[in-house]
CSV table of C-alpha atoms and ligand atoms in Angstrom, one decimal:
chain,number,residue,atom,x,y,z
Z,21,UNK,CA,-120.2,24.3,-55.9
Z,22,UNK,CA,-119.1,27.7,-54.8
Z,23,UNK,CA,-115.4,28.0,-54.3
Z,24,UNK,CA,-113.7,30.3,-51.8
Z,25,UNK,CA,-111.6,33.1,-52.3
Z,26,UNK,CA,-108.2,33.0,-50.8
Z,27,UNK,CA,-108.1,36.6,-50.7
Z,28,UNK,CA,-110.0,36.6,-48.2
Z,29,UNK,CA,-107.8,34.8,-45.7
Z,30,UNK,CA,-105.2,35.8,-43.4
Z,31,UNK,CA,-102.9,33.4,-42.3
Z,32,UNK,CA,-105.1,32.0,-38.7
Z,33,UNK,CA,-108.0,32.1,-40.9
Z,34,UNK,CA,-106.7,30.1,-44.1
Z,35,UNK,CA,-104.7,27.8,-41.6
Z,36,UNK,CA,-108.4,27.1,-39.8
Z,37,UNK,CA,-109.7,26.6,-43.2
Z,38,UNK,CA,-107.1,24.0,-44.4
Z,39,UNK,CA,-107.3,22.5,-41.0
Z,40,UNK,CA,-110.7,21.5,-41.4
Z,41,UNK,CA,-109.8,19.2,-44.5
Z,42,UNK,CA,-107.2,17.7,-42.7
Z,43,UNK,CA,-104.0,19.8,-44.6
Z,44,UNK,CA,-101.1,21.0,-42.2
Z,45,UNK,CA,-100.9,24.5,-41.0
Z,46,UNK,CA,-97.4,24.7,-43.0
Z,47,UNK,CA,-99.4,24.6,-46.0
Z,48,UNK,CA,-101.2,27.9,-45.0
Z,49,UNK,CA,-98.2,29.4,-45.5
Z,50,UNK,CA,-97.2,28.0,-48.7
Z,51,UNK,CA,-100.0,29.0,-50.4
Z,52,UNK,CA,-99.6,32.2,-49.1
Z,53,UNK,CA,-96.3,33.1,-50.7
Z,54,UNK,CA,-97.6,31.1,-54.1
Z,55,UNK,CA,-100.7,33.8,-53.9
Z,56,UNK,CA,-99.4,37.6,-52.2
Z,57,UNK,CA,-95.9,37.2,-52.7
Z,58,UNK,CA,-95.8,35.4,-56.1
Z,59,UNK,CA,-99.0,36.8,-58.1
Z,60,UNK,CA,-100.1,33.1,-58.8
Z,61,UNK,CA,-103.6,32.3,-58.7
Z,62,UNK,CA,-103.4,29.3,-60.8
Z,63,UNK,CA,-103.3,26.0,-58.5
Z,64,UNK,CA,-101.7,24.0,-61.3
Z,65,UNK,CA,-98.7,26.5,-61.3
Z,66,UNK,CA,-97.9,26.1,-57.4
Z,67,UNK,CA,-95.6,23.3,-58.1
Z,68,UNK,CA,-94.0,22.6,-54.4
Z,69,UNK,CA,-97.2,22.3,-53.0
Z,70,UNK,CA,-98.2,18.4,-52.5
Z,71,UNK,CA,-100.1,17.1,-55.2
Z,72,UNK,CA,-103.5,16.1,-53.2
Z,73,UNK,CA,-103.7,19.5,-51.5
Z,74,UNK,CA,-103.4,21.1,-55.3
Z,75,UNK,CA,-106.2,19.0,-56.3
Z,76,UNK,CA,-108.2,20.2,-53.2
Z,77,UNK,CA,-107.8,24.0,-53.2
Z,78,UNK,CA,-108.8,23.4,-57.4
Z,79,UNK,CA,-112.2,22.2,-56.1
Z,80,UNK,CA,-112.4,24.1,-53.3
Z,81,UNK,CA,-110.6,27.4,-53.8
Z,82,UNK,CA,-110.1,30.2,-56.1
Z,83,UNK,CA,-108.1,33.4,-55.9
Z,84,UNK,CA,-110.3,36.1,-57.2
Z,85,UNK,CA,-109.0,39.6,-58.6
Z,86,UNK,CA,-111.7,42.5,-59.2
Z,87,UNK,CA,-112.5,42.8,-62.8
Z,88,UNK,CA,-110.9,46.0,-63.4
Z,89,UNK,CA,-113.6,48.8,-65.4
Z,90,UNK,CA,-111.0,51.3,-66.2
Z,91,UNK,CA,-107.3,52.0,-66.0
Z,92,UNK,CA,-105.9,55.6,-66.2
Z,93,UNK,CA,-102.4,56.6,-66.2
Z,94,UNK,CA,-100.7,60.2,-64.7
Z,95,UNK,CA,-98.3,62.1,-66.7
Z,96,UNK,CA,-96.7,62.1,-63.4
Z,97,UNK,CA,-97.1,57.6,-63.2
Z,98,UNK,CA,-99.7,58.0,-60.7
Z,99,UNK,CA,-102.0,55.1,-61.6
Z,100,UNK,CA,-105.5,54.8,-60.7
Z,101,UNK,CA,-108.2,51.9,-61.5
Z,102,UNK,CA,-111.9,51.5,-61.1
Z,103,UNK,CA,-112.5,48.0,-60.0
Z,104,UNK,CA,-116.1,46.3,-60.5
Z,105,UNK,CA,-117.7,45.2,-56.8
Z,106,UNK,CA,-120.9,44.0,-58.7
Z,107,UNK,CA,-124.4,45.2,-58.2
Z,108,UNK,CA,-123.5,48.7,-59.9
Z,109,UNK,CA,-121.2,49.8,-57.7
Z,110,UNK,CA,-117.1,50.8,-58.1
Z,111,UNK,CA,-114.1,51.3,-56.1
Z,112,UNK,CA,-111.2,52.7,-56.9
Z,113,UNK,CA,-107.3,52.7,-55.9
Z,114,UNK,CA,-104.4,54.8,-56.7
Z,115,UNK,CA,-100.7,54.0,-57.2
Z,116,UNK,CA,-98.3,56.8,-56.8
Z,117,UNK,CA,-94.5,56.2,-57.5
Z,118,UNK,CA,-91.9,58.3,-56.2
Z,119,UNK,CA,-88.4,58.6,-56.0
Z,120,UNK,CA,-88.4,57.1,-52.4
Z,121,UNK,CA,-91.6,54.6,-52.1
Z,122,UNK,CA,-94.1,53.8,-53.8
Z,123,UNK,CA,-97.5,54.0,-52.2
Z,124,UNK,CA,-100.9,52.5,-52.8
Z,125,UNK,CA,-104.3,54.0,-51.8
Z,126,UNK,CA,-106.9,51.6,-50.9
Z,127,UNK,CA,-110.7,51.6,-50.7
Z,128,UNK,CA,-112.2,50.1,-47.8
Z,129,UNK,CA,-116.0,51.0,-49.1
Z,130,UNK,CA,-118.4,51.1,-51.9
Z,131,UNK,CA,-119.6,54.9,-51.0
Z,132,UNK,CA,-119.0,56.8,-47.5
Z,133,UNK,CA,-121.7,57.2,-44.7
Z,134,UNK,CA,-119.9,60.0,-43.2
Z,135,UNK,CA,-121.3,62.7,-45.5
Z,136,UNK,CA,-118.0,65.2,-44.8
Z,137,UNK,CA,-118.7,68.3,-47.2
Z,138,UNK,CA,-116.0,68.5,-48.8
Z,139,UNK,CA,-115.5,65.1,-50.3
Z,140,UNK,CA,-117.4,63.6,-53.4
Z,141,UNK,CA,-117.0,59.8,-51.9
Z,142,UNK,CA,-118.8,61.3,-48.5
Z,143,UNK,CA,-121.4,63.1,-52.0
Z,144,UNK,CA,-122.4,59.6,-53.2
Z,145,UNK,CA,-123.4,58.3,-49.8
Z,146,UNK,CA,-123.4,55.1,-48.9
Z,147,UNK,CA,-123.9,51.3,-50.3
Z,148,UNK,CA,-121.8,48.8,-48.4
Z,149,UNK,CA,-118.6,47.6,-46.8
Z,150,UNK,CA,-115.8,45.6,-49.1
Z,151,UNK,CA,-114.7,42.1,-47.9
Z,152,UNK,CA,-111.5,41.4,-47.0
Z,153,UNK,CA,-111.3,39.9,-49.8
Z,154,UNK,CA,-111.9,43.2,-51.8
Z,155,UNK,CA,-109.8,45.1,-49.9
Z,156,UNK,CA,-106.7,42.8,-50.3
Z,157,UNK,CA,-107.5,42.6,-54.0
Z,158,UNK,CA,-106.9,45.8,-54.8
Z,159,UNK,CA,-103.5,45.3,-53.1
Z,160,UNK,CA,-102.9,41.7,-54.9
Z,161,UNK,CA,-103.6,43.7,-58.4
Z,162,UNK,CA,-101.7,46.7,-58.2
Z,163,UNK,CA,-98.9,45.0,-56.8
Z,164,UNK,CA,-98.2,42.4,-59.3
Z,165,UNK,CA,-98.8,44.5,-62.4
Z,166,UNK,CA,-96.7,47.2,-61.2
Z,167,UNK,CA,-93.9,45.0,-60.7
Z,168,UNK,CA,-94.2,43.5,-64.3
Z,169,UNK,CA,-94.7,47.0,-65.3
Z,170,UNK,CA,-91.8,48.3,-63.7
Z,171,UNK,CA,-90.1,45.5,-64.5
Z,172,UNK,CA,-89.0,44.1,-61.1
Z,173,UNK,CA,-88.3,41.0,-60.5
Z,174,UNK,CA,-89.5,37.8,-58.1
Z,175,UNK,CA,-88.9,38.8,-54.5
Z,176,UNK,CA,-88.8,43.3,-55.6
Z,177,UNK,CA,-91.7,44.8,-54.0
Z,178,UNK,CA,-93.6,47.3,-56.2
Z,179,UNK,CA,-95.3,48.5,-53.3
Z,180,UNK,CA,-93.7,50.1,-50.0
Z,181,UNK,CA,-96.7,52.1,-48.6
Z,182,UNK,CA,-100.2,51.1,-48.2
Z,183,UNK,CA,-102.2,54.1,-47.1
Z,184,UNK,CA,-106.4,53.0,-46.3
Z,185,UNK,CA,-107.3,56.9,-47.8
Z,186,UNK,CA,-109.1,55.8,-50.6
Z,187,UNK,CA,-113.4,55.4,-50.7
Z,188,UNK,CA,-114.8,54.7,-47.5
Z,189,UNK,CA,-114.1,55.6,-43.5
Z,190,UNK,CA,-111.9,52.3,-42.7
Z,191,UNK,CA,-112.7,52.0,-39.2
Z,192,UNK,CA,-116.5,51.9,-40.4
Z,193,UNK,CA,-115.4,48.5,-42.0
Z,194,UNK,CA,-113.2,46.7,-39.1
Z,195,UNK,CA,-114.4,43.1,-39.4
Z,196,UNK,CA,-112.8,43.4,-42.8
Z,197,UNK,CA,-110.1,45.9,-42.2
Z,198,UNK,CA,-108.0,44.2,-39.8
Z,199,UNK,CA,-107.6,40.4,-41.6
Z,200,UNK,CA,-106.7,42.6,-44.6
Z,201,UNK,CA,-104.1,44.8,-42.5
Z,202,UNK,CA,-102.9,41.5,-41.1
Z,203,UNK,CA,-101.8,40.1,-44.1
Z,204,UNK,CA,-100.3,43.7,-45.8
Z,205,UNK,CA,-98.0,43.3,-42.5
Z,206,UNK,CA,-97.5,39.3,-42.2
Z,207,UNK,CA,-94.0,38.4,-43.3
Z,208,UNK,CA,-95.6,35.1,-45.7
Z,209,UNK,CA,-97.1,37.8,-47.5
Z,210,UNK,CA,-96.5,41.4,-48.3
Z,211,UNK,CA,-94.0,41.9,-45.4
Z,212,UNK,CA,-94.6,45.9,-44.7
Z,213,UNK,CA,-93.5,46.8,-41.9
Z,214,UNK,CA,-96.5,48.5,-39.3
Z,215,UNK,CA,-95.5,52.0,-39.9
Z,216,UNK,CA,-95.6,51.7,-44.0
Z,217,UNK,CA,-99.3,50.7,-43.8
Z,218,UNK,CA,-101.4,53.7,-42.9
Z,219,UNK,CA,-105.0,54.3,-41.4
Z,220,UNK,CA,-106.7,57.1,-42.2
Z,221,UNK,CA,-110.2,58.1,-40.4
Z,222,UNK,CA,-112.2,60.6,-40.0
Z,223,UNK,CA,-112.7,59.9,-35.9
Z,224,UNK,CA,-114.2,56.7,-34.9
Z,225,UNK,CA,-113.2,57.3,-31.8
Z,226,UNK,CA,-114.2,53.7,-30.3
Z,227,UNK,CA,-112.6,51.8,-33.5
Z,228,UNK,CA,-109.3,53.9,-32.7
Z,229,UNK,CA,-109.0,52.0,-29.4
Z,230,UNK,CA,-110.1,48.3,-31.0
Z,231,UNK,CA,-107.3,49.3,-33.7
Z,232,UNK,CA,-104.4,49.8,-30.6
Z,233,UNK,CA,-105.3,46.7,-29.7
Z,234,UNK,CA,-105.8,44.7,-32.8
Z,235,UNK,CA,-103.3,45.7,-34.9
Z,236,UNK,CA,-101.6,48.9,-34.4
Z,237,UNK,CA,-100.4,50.5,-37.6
Z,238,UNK,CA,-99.8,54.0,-38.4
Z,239,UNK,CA,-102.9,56.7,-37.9
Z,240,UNK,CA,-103.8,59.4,-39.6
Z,241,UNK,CA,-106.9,61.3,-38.3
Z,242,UNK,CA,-108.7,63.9,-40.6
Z,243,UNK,CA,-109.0,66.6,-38.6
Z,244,UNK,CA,-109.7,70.0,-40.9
Z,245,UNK,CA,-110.5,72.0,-37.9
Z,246,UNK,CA,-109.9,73.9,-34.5
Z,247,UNK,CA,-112.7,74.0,-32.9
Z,248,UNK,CA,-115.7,71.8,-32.8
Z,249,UNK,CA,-118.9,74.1,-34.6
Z,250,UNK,CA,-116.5,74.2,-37.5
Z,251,UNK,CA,-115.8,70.7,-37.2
Z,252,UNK,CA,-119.5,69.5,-36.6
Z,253,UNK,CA,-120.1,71.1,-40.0
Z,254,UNK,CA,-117.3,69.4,-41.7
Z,255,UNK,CA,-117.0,66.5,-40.5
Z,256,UNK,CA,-120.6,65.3,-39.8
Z,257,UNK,CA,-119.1,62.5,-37.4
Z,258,UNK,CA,-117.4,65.3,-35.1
Z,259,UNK,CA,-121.1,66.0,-33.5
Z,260,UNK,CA,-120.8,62.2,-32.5
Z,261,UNK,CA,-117.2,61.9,-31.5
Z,262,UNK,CA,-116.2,65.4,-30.5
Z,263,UNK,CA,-112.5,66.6,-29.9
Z,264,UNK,CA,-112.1,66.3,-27.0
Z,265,UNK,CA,-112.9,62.5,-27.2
Z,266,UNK,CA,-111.0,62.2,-30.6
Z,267,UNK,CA,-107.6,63.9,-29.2
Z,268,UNK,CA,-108.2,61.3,-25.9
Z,269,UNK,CA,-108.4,58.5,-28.2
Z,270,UNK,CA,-105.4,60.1,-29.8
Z,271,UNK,CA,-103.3,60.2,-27.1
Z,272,UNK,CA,-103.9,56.5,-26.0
Z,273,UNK,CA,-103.2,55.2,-29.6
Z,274,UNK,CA,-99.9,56.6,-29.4
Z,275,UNK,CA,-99.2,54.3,-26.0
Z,276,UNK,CA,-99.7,51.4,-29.5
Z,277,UNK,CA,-98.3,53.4,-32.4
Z,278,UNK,CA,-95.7,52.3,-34.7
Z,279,UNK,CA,-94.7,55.8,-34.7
Z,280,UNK,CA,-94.1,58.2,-31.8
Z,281,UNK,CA,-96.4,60.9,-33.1
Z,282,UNK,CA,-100.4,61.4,-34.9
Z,283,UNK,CA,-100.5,62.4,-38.6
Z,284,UNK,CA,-103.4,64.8,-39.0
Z,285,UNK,CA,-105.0,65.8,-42.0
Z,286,UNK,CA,-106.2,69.2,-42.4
Z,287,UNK,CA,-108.3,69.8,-46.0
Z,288,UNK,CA,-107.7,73.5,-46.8
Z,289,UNK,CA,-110.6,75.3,-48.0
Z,290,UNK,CA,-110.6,79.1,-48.9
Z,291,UNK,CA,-112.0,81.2,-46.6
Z,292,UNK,CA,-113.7,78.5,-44.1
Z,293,UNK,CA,-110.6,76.4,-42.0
Z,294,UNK,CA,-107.4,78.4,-43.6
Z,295,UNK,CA,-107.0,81.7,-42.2
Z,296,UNK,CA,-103.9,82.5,-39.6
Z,297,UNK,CA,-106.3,82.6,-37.2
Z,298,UNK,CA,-107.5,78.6,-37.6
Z,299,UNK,CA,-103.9,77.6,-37.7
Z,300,UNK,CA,-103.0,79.6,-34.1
Z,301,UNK,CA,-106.4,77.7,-32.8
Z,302,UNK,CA,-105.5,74.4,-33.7
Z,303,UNK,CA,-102.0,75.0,-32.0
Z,304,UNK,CA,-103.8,76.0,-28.8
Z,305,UNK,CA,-106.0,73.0,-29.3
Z,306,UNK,CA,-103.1,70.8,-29.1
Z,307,UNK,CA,-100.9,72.3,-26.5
Z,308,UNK,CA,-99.5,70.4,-24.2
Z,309,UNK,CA,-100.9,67.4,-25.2
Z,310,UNK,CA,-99.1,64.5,-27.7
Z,311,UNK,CA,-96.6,65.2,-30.5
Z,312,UNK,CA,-98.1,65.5,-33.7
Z,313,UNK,CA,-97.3,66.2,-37.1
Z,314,UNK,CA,-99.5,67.8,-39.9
Z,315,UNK,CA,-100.3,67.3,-43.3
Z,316,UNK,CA,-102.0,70.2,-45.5
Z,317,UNK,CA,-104.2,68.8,-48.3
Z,318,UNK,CA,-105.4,71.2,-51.0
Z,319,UNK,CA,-108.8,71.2,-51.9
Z,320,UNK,CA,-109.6,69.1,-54.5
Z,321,UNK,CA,-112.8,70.7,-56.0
Z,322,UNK,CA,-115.3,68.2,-56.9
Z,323,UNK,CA,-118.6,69.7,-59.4
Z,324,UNK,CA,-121.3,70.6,-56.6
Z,325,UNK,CA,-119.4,70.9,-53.7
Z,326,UNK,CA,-119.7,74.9,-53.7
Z,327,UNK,CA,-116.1,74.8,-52.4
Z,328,UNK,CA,-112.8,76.6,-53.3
Z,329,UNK,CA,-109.4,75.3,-53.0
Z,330,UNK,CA,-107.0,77.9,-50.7
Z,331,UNK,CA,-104.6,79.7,-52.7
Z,332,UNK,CA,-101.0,78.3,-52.3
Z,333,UNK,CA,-99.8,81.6,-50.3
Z,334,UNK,CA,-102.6,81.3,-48.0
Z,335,UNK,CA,-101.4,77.2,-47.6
Z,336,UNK,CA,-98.1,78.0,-47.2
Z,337,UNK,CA,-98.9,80.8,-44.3
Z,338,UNK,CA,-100.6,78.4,-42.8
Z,339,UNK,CA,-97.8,75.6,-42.5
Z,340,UNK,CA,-95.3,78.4,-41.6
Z,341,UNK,CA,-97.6,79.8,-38.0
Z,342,UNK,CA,-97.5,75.7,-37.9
Z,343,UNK,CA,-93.4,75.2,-38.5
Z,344,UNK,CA,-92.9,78.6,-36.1
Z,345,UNK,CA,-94.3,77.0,-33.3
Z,346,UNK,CA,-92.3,73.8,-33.8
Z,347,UNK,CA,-94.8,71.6,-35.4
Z,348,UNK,CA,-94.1,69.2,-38.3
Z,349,UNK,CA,-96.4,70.6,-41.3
Z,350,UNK,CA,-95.9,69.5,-45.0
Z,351,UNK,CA,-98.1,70.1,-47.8
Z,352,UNK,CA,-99.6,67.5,-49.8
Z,353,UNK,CA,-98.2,67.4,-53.3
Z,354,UNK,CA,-101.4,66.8,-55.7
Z,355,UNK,CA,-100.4,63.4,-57.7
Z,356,UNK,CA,-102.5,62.4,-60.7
Z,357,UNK,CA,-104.7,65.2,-61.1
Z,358,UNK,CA,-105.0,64.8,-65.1
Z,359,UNK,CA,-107.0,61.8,-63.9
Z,360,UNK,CA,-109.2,63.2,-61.2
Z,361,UNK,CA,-106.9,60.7,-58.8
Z,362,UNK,CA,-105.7,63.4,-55.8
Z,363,UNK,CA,-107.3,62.8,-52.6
Z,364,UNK,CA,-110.8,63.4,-52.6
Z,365,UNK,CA,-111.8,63.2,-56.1
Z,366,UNK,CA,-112.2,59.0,-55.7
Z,367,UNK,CA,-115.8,58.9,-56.7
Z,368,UNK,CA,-116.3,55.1,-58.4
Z,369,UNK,CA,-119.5,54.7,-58.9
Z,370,UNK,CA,-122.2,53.5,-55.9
Z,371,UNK,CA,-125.8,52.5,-55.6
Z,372,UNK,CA,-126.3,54.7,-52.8
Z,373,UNK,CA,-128.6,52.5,-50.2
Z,374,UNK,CA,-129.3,55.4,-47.4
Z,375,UNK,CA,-131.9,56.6,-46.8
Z,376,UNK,CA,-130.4,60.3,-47.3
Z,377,UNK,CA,-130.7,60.0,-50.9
Z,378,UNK,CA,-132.6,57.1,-51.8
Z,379,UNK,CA,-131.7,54.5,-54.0
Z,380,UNK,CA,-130.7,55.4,-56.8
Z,381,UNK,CA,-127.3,55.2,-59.1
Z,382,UNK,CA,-126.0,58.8,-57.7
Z,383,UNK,CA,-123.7,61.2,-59.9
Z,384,UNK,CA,-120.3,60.5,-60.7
Z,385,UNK,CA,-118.9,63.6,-62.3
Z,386,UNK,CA,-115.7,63.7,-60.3
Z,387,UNK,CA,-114.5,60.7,-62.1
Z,388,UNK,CA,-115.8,61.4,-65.7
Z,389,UNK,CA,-113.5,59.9,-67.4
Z,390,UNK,CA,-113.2,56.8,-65.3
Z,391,UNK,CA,-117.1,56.2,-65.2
Z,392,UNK,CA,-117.5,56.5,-68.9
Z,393,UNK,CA,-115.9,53.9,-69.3
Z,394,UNK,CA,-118.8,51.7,-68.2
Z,395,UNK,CA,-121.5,51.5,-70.6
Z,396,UNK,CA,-124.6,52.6,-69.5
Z,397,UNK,CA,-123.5,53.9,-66.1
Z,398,UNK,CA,-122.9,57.3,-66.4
Z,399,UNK,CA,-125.2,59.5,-64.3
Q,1084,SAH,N1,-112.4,58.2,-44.7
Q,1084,SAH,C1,-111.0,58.3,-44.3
Q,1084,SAH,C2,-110.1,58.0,-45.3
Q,1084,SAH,C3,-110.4,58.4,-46.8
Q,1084,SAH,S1,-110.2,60.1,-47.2
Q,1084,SAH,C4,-110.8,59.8,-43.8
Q,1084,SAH,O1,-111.7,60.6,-43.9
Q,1084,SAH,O2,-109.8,60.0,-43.2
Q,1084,SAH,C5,-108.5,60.5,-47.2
Q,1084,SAH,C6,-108.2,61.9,-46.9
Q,1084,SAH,O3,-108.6,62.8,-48.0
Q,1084,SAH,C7,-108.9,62.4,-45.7
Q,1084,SAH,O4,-108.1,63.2,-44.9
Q,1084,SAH,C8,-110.0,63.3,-46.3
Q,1084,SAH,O5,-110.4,64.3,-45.4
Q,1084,SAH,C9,-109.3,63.9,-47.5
Q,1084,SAH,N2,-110.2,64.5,-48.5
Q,1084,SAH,C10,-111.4,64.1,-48.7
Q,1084,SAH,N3,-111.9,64.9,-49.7
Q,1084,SAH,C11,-111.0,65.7,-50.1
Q,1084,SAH,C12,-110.9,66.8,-51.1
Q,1084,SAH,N4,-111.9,67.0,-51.9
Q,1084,SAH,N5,-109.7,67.4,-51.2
Q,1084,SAH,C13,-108.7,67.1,-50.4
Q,1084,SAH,N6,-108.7,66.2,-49.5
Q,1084,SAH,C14,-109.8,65.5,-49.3
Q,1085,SF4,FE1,-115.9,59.4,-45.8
Q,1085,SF4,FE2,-113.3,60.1,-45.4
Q,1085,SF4,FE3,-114.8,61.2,-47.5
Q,1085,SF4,FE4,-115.4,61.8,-44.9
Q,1085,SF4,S1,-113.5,62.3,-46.0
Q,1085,SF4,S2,-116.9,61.3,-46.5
Q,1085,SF4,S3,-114.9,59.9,-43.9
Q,1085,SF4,S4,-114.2,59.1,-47.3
């Protein structure tokens, strides 16, 4: 008989589940701190839990990490593994310490339907969404070796920060997303605290107003433009979801926000989104509408792309017409680029199922080290 993964509960759902076989909805939370908050996934080893209910959940349950393909470490102790999702595809995620928090990016796909040009997940295309399940166990591994790893003990978090930037558009994935986000923020778990888990996407406008109601964490919306023909060309999704309609659904998040402003991303990229020019546009764009703050990403060139990063100066002229006008604008330090882990450069390895490019096991040069290290999977 199959067993189920517990990983793929949060708390309503695994006390619904236990209900069913007649255990209390106190054990829910029990085996909740035995699995997110104490690493155990052996049911033999939760000792305060009442005998019959241990027997049970061993017939009935598992908790199910990822085999992990590959583990690279930073000079820097940026992290990053490939996990194993089966059927020839890879996800990865990437832990970055520093000095203040320590942050984890998570995958919420297998791929990336949204095609924007200048990322090599959006390059692979698409294969399918991650359970919650998948999702949380990308959290559930990095936490608890990190803490053995940096030595903490029972009750010391490794991880402060969970930011949803890694493969995939998150709100593409919300069935799976929010159980996953409930349980980063429920208090029998990881305990972070709604403005320490970030969602990053790339405009789904109607998924931005399910997301203020469901479970409002912080957002972060990839904007990396002014106006909407550059946009539409970036960002495939813009020609769907213009900005017009993306700042609206802006605006109304912030009514649910855990924060009083909108993080936007803005990918630099020589000669196409980073002159003065763009940066006075986007600051007429956003006049007189919401606070907002601004985050600069550096191109990270991927092989094919056909892209340039913008030099430093042009960045930091850039943040500066930002900064002189009053607006929040920092600069996106690159972390773990000996390992092809800075944003962008997560390319796993997917069985790409659109139609766009057929199926077939797509390239996965941005990660060559990473995908090497699967025999017989290099592209
Ligand atoms: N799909 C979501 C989240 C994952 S991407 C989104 O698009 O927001 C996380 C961030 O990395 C996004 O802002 C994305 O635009 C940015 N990014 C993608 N490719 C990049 C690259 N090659 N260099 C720098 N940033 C990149
Ligand atoms: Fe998908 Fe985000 Fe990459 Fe665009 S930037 S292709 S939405 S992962």
């Amino acid at each position: 008989m199959s067993t189920v993964n517990l990983l793929q509960f949060d708390k309503a759902a695994l006390v619904d589940w236990l209900a069913q076989a007649g255990h209390k909805a106190f054990r829910a939370r029990q085996v909740m701190h035995w699995v997110h908050q104490r690493g155990v996934a052996d049911f033999e080893a939760m000792t305060e839990l009442a005998r019959p209910l241990r027997a049970w959940l061993l017939e009935h349950a598992c908790v199910r990490a990822l085999p992990v393909l590959a583990e690279q470490r930073s000079r820097d102790g940026t992290v990053k593994w490939l996990f194993d999702v089966g059927a020839g595809n890879a996800v990865e995620s990437v832990f970055i310490p520093e000095a203040s928090r320590n942050t984890l990016c998570v995958s919420s796909q297998a791929g990336c339907a949204m095609a924007c040009s200048f990322c090599s997940t959006g390059a692979q295309g698409f294969n399918r969404n991650l359970e919650t399940s998948e999702i949380l166990a990308q959290l559930w591994w990095a936490e608890f070796t990190q803490r053995l790893a940096l030595g903490l003990g029972d009750g010391e978090r490794a991880i402060s920060n969970v930011v949803m930037m890694g493969m995939g558009e998150p709100l593409q994935n919300y069935g799976a997303l929010v159980p996953a986000l409930r349980v980063m923020l429920d208090d029998d778990a990881y305990g972070l605290s709604r403005r320490r888990v970030t969602v990053s996407t790339s405009g789904v406008v109607p998924m931005i107003d399910r997301l203020a109601r469901d479970c409002p964490v912080a957002l972060a919306v990839s904007l990396h433009a002014p106006d909407d023909a550059l946009r539409d060309r970036l960002v495939p999704l813009n020609r769907k979801y213009p900005l017009a309609e993306l700042l609206a659904a802006c605006e109304r998040y912030l009514a649910f926000a855990p924060r009083d402003f909108i993080t936007f991303e803005y990918c630099m990229l020589d000669g196409v989104n980073d002159s003065p020019e763009h940066a006075r546009e986007l600051l007429a764009l956003m006049r007189g509408r919401f606070a907002w703050k601004c985050n600069l990403i550096p191109f990270n060139p991927f092989p094919g792309s056909g892209l340039r990063r913008s030099p430093a100066q042009r960045v930091a002229a850039f943040a500066a017409t930002l900064a002189e006008a009053g607006v929040v604008a920092t600069v996106r330090k690159t972390r773990g680029d000996d390992i092809d882990a800075a944003c962008g450069q997560l390319a796993g390895e997917v069985l790409d199922r659109t139609s766009r490019r057929g199926n077939r096991v797509v390239a996965i040069a941005a990660s060559g080290a990473a995908s090497a290290a699967i025999p017989g999977r290099t592209a």
